[in-house]
PDB file of C-alpha atoms in Angstrom:
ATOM      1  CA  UNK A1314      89.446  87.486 105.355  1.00  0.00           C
ATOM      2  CA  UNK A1315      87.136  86.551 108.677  1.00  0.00           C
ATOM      3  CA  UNK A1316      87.096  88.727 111.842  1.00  0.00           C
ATOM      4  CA  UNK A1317      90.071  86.810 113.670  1.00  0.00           C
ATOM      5  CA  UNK A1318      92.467  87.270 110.465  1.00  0.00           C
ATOM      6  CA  UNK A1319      91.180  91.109 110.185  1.00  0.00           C
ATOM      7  CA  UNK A1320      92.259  91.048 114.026  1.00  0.00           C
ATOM      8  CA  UNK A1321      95.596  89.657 113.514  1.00  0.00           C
ATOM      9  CA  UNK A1322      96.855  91.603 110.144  1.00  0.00           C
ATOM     10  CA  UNK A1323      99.280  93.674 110.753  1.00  0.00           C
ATOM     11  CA  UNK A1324      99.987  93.141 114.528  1.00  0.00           C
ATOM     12  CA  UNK A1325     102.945  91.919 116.836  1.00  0.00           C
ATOM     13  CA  UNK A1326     102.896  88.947 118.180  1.00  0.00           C
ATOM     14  CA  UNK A1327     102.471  89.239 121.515  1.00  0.00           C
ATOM     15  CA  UNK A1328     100.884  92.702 121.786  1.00  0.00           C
ATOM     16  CA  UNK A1329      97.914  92.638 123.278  1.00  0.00           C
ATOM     17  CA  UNK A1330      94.812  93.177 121.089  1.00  0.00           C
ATOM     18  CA  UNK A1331      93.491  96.077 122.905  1.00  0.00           C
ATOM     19  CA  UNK A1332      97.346  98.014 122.601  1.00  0.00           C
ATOM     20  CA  UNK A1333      96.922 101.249 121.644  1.00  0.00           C
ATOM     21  CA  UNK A1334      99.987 100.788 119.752  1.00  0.00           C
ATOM     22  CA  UNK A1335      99.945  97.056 118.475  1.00  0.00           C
ATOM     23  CA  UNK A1336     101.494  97.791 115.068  1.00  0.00           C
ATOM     24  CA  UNK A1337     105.172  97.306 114.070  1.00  0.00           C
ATOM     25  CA  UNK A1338     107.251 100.536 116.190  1.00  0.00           C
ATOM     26  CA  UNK A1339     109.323 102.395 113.643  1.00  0.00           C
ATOM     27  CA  UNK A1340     113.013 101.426 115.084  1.00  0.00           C
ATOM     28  CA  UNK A1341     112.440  97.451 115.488  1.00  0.00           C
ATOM     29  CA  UNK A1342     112.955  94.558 113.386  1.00  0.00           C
ATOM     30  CA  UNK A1343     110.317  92.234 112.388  1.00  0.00           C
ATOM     31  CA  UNK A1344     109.658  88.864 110.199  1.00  0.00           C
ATOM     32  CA  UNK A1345     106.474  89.060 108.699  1.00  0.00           C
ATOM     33  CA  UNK A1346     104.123  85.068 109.684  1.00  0.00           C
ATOM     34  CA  UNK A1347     103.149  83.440 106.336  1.00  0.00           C
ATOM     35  CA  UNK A1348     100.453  81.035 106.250  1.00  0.00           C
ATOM     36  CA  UNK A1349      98.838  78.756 109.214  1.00  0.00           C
ATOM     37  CA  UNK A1350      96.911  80.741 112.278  1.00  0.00           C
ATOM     38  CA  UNK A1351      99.709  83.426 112.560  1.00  0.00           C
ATOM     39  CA  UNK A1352      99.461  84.589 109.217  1.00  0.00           C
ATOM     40  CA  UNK A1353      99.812  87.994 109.263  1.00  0.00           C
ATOM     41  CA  UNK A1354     101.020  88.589 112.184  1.00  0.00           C
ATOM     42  CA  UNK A1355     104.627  90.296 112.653  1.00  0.00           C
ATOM     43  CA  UNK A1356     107.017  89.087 114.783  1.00  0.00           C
ATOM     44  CA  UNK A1357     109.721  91.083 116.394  1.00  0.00           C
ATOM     45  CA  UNK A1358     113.127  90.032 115.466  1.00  0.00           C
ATOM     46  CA  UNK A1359     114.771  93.007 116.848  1.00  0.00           C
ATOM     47  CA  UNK A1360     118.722  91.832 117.920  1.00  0.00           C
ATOM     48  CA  UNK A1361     118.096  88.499 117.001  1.00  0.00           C
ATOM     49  CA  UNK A1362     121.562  86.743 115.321  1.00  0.00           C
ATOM     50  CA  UNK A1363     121.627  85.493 111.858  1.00  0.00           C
ATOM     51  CA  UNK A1364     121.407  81.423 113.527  1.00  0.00           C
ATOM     52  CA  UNK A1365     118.535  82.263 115.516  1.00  0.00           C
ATOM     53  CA  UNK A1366     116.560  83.639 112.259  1.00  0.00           C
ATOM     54  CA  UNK A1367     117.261  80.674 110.632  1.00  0.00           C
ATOM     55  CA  UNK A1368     116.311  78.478 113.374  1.00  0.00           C
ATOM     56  CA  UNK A1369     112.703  79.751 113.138  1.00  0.00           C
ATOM     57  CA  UNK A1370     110.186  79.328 116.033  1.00  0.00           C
ATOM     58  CA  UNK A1371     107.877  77.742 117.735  1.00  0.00           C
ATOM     59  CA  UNK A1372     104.910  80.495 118.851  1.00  0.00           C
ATOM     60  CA  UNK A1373     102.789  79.632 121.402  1.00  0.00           C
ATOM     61  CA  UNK A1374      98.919  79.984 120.289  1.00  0.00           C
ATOM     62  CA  UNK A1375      95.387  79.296 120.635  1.00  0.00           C
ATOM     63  CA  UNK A1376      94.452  79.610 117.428  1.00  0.00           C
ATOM     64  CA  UNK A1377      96.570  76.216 116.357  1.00  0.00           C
ATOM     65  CA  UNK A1378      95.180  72.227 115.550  1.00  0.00           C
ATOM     66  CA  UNK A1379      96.178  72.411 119.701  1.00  0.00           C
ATOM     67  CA  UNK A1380      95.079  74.873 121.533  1.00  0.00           C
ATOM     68  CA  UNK A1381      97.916  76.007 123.749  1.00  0.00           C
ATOM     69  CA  UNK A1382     100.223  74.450 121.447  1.00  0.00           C
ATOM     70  CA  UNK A1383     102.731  75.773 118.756  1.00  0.00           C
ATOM     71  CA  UNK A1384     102.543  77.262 115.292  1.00  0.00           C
ATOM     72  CA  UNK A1385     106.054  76.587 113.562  1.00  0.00           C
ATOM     73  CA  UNK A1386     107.343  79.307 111.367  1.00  0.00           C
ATOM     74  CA  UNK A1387     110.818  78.726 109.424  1.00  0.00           C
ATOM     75  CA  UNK A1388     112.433  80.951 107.007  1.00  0.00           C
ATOM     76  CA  UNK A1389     112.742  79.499 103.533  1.00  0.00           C
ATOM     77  CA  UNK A1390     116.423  79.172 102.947  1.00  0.00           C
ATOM     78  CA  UNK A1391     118.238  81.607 100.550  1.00  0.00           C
ATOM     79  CA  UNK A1392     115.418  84.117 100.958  1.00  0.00           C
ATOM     80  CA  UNK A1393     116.629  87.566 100.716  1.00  0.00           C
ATOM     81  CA  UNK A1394     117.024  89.796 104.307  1.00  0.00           C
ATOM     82  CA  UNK A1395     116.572  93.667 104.227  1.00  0.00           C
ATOM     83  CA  UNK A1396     119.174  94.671 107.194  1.00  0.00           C
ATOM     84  CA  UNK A1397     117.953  97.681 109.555  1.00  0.00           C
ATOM     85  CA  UNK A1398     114.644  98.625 111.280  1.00  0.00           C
ATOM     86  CA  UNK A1399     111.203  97.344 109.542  1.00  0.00           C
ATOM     87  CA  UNK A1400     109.956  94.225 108.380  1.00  0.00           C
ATOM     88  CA  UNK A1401     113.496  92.272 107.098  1.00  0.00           C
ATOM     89  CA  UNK A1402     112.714  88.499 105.904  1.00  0.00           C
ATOM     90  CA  UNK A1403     109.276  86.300 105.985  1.00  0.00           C
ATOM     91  CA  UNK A1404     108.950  83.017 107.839  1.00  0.00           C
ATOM     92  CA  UNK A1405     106.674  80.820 106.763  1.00  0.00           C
ATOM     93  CA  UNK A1406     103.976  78.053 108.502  1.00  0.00           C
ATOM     94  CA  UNK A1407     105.472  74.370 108.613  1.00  0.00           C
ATOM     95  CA  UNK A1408     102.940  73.218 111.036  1.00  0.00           C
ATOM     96  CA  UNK A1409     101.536  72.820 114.403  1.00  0.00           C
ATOM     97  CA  UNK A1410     102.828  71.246 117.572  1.00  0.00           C
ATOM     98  CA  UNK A1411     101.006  70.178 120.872  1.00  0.00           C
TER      99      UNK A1411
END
């Protein structure tokens, strides 16, 4: 694992690195990134519909093949959910997009 995957491991996207609280709060939802520059990375989900998780998303980051551009993340379908607070489902890298 290099210094930027150390750096990303267990964060939210979109905290800020230098958060003194950028790991997962205790009450909130989150899909855990699998694979490409996000990997690692949780993302809150918190209040999000069942369509919208299956949707996946498109995360802004400079980390991508574009800088500035977007990682993809989908969830693989008829992969188990947990309901409630912590990390419920995984959504995995599918590629880059300018």
């Amino acid at each position: 694992m290099n210094g930027d995957e150390q750096l990303l491991n267990g964060r939210v996207y979109g905290v800020e690195h230098d958060d003194p609280h950028p790991g997962p709060l205790p009450h909130r939802t989150y899909a855990v990134l699998v694979g490409g520059p996000l990997d690692g990375l949780l993302l809150d989900i918190h209040g999000w519909r069942t369509e919208e998780v299956d949707d996946g998303v498109a995360l802004s980051t400079e980390l991508g093949r574009w800088p500035g551009g977007r990682a993809l993340y989908d969830p693989r379908p008829g992969e188990p959910r947990t309901p409630g607070p912590g990390v419920s489902c995984r959504f995995y890298y599918s590629g880059d997009t300018p």
